[in-house]
Tab-separated table of C-alpha atoms in Angstrom:
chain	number	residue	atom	x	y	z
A	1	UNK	CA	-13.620	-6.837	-33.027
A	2	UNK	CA	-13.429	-7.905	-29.252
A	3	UNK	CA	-15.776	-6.264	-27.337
A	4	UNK	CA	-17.118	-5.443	-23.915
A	5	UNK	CA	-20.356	-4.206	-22.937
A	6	UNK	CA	-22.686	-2.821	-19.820
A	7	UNK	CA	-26.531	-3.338	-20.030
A	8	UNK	CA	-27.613	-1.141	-17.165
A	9	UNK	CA	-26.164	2.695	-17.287
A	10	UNK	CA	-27.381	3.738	-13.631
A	11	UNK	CA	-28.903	2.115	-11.298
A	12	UNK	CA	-30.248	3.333	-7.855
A	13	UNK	CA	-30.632	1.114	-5.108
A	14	UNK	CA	-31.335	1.850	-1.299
A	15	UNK	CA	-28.478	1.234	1.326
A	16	UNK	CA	-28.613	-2.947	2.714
A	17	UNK	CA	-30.217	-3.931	-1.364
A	18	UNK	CA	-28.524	-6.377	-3.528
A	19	UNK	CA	-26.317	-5.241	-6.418
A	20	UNK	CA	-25.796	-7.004	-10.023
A	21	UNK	CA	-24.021	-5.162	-12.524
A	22	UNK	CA	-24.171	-6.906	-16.094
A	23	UNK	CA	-21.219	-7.424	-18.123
A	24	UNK	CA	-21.259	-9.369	-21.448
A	25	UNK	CA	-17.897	-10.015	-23.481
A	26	UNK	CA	-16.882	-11.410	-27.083
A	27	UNK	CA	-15.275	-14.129	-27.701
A	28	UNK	CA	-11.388	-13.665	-27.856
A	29	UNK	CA	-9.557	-16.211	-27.471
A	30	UNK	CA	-7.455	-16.470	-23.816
A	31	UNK	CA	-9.890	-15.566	-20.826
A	32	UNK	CA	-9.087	-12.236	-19.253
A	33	UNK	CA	-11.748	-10.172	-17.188
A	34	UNK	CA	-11.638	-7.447	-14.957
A	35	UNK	CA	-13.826	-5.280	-12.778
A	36	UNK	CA	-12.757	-1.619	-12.170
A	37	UNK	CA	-14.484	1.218	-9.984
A	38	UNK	CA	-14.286	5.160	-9.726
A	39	UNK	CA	-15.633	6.761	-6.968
A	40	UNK	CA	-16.050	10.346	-7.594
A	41	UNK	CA	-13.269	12.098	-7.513
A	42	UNK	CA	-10.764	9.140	-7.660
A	43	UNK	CA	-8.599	6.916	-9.523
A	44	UNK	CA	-9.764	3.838	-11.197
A	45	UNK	CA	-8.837	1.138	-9.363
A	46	UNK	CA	-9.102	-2.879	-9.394
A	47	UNK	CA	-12.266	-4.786	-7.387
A	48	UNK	CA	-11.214	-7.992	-8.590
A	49	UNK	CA	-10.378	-10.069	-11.923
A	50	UNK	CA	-10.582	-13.511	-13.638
A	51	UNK	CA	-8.066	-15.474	-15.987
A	52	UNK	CA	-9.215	-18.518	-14.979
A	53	UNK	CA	-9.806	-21.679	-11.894
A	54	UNK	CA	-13.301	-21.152	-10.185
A	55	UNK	CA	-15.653	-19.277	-12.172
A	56	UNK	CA	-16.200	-16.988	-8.454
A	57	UNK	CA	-14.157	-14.855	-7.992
A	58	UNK	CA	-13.961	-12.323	-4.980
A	59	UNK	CA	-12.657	-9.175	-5.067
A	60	UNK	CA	-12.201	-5.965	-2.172
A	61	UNK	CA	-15.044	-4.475	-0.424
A	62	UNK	CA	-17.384	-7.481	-0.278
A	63	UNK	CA	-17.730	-7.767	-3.863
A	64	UNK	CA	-17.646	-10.762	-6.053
A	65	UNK	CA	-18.316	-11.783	-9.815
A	66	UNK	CA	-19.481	-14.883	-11.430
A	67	UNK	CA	-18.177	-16.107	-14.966
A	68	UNK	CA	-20.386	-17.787	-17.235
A	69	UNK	CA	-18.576	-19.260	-20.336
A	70	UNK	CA	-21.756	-19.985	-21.994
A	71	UNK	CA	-23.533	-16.647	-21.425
A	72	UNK	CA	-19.780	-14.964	-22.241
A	73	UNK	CA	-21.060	-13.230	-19.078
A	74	UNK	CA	-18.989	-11.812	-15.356
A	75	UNK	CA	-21.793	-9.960	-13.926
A	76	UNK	CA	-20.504	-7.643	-10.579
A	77	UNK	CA	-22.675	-8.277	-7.136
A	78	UNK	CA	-22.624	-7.484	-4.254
A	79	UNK	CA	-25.356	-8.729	-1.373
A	80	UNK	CA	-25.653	-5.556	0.281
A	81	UNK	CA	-24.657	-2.471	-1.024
A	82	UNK	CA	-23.579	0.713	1.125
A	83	UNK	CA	-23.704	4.128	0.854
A	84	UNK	CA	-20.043	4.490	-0.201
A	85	UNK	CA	-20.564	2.097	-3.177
A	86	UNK	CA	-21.710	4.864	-4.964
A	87	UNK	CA	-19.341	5.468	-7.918
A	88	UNK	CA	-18.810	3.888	-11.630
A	89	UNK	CA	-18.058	0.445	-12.275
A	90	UNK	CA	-16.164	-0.598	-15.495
A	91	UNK	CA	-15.995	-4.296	-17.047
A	92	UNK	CA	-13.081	-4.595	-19.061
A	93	UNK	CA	-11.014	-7.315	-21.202
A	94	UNK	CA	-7.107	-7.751	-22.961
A	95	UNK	CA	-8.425	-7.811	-26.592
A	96	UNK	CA	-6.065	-10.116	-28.492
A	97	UNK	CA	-4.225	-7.100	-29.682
A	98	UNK	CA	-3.185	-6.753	-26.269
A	99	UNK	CA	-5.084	-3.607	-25.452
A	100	UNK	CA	-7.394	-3.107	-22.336
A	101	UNK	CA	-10.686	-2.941	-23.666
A	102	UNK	CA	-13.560	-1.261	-21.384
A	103	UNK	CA	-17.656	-1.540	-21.129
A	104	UNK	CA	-19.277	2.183	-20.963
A	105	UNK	CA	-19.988	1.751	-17.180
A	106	UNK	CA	-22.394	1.905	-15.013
A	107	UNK	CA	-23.017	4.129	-12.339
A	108	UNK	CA	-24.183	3.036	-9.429
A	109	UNK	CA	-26.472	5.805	-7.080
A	110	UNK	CA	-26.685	4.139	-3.621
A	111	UNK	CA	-29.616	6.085	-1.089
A	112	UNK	CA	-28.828	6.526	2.085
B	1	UNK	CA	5.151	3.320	-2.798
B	2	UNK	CA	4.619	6.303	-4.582
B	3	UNK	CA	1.264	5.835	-7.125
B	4	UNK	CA	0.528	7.161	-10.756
B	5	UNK	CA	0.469	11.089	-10.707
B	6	UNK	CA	-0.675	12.785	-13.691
B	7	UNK	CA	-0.551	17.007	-14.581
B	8	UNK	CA	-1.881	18.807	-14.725
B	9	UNK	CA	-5.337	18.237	-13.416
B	10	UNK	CA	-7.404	20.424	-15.449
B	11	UNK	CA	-6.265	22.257	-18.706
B	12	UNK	CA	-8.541	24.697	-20.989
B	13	UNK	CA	-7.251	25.083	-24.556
B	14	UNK	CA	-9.074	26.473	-27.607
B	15	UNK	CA	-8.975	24.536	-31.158
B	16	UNK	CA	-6.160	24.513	-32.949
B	17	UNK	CA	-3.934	24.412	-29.982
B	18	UNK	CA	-1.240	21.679	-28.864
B	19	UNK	CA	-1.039	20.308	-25.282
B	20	UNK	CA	1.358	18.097	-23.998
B	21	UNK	CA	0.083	15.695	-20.828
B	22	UNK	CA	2.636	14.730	-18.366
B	23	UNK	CA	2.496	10.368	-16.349
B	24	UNK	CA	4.969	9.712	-13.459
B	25	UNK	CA	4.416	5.362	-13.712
B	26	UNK	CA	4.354	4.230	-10.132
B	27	UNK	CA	7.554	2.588	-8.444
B	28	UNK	CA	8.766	-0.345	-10.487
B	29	UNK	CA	6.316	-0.647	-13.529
B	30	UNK	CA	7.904	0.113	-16.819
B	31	UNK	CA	4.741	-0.142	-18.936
B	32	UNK	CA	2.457	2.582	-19.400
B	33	UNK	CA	-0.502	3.069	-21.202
B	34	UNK	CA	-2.686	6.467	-21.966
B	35	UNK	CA	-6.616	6.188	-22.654
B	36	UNK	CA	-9.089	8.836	-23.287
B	37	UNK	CA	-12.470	8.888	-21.303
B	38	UNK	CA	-14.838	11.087	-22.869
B	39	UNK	CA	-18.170	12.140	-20.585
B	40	UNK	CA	-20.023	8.843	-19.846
B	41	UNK	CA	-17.795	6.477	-21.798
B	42	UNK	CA	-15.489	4.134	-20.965
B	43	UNK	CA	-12.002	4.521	-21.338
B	44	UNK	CA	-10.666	4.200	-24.907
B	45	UNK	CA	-7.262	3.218	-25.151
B	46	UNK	CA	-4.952	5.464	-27.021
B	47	UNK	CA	-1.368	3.596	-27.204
B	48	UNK	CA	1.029	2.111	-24.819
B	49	UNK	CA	4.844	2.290	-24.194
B	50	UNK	CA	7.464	0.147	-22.781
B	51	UNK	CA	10.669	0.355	-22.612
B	52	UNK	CA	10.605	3.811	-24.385
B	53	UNK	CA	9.150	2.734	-27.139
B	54	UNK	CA	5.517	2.563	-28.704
B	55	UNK	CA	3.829	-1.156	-28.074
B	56	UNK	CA	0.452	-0.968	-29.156
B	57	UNK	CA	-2.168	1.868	-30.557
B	58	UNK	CA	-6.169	2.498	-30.511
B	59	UNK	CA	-7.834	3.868	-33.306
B	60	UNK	CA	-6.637	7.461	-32.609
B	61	UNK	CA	-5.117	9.786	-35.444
B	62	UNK	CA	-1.630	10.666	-35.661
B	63	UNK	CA	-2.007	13.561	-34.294
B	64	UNK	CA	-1.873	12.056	-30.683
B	65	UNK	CA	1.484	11.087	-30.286
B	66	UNK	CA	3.467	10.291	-26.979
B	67	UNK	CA	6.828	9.783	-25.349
B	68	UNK	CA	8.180	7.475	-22.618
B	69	UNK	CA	11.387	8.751	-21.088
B	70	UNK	CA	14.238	6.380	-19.553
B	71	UNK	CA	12.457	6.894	-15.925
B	72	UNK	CA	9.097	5.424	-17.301
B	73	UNK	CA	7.349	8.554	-17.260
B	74	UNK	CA	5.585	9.704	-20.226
B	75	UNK	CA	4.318	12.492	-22.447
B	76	UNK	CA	0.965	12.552	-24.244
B	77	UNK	CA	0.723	15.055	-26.912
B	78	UNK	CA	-2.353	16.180	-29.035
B	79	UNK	CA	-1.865	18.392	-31.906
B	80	UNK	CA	-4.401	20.629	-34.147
B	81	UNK	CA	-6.895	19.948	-30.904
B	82	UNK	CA	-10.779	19.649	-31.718
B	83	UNK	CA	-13.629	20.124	-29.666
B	84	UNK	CA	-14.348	15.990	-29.649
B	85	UNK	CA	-10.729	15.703	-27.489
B	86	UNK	CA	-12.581	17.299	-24.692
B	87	UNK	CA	-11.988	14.276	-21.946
B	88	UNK	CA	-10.349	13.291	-19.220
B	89	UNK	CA	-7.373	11.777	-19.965
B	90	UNK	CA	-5.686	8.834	-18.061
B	91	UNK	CA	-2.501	7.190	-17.228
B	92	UNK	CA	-2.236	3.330	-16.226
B	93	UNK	CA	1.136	1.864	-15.649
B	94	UNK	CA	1.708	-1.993	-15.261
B	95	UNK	CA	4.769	-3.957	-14.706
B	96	UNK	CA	6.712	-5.739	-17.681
B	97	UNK	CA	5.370	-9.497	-18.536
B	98	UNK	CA	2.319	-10.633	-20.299
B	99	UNK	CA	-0.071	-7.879	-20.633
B	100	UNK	CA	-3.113	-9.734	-20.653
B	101	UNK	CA	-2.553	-10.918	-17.633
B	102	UNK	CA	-1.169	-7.421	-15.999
B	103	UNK	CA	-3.513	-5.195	-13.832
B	104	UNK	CA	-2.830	-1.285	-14.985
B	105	UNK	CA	-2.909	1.082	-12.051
B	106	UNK	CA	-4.384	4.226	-12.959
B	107	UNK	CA	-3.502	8.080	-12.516
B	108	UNK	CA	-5.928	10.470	-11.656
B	109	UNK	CA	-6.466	12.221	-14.846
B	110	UNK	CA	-6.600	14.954	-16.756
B	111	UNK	CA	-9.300	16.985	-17.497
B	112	UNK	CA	-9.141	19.108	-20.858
B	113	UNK	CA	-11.276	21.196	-21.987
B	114	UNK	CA	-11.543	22.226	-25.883
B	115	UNK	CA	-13.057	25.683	-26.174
C-alpha cells in the first residue's frame, strides 16, 4: 500500500535557524506531493505542492521543497524559520485509489 | 468567498451513542471528503462524496456512514461510538476534475470526545 511518512516528530529550533522537515513516499505510480500546515488553532491549509516540472518547488511564507525521485524524497525547508512557524506540518500524497494519503507530522516548536 | 465551516466544534458523547457531524463545502467545490485525525496522527481519510454520492472509502467500518446533500454540504455519521473515535474530525472540499491533482481545503474540525 502507498504510503507516506515523517522521520522527525518535533523539532525545536531557535528563531533565524534553518528548517528541514523529512518526507519519504512509496512508489505509486503518477507523481503527486503536497505540503500542509496547522498552526494551533487553525485549519489545515496548503504551503505548496508538486506534480511535476522543476523538482523546487516554492510555496507561501518563504518555504520551499525539493523532490528527489531517487530518494522518493520532498523534504520541507525553510532558511530561516520565525516564531510564527510554529505549528504541524503534514506531507501527503493521492494514493492510486485516489485518496489523500498523509505522513504523521511533525511539529515544529520555534524559540523566540 | 465563504471557506469550509464545520459543527459543531466540540461534542462529548458516551459509548454507544450516535453523532451526526455537519460540512458546509466552500463556494463552488462539489467534492468533499471527511478524515479522522486522532491525537498526534495524521489525518486518515474516511470516504469522499461528489455529486451526492459516495466516491471513495478508507478502511473505516460501516458504521461511519455519510451524506452529501444537493448544496454540497455533508453529513458524517458514526454509530455504536467507541472510545478509539475520540478525534478531531475534518472536512476538505475540492472542486470537480482529477483528484490527484486537486488541493482539498480544509474545515476547522470537530472535536469529539468518547466518554
Amino acid at each position: 500500500a502507498q504510503s507516506v511518512s515523517q522521520h522527525n516528530h518535533h523539532v525545536i529550533l531557535s528563531e533565524a535557524a534553518s528548517l528541514e522537515l523529512g518526507c519519504n513516499y512509496s512508489y505509486g505510480g503518477t507523481v503527486n506531493l503536497f505540503w500542509y500546515v496547522q498552526y494551533p488553532g487553525q485549519h489545515l491549509q496548503l504551503l505548496l505542492k508538486y506534480f511535476s516540472g522543476d523538482p523546487l518547488v516554492k510555496g507561501i511564507k518563504g518555504f520551499e521543497a525539493e523532490f528527489i525521485k531517487s530518494k522518493f524524497s520532498f523534504n520541507l525547508r525553510k532558511p530561516s524559520v520565525q516564531w510564527s512557524d510554529t505549528a504541524e506540518y503534514f506531507c501527503a500524497s493521492y494514493n492510486q485509489g485516489g485518496k489523500l494519503i498523509f505522513g504523521q507530522g511533525t511539529e515544529l516548536s520555534v524559540k523566540p | 468567498e465563504t471557506g469550509v465551516t464545520q459543527s459543531p466544534t466540540h461534542l462529548i458523547k458516551t459509548r454507544g451513542q450516535q453523532v451526526t457531524l455537519r460540512c458546509s463545502s466552500q463556494s463552488g467545490h462539489n467534492t468533499v471528503s471527511w478524515y479522522q485525525q486522532a491525537l498526534g496522527q495524521g489525518p486518515q481519510f474516511i470516504f469522499q462524496y461528489y455529486r451526492e454520492e459516495e466516491n471513495g472509502r478508507g478502511n473505516f467500518p460501516p458504521r461511519f456512514s455519510g451524506l452529501q446533500f444537493p448544496n454540497y454540504s455533508s453529513e458524517l455519521n458514526v454509530n455504536a461510538l467507541e472510545l478509539d473515535d475520540s478525534a478531531l474530525y475534518l472536512c476538505a472540499s475540492s472542486l470537480p476534475g482529477t483528484m490527484r491533482y486537486n488541493e482539498q481545503f480544509f474545515g476547522p474540525g470537530t472535536r469529539l470526545t468518547v466518554l
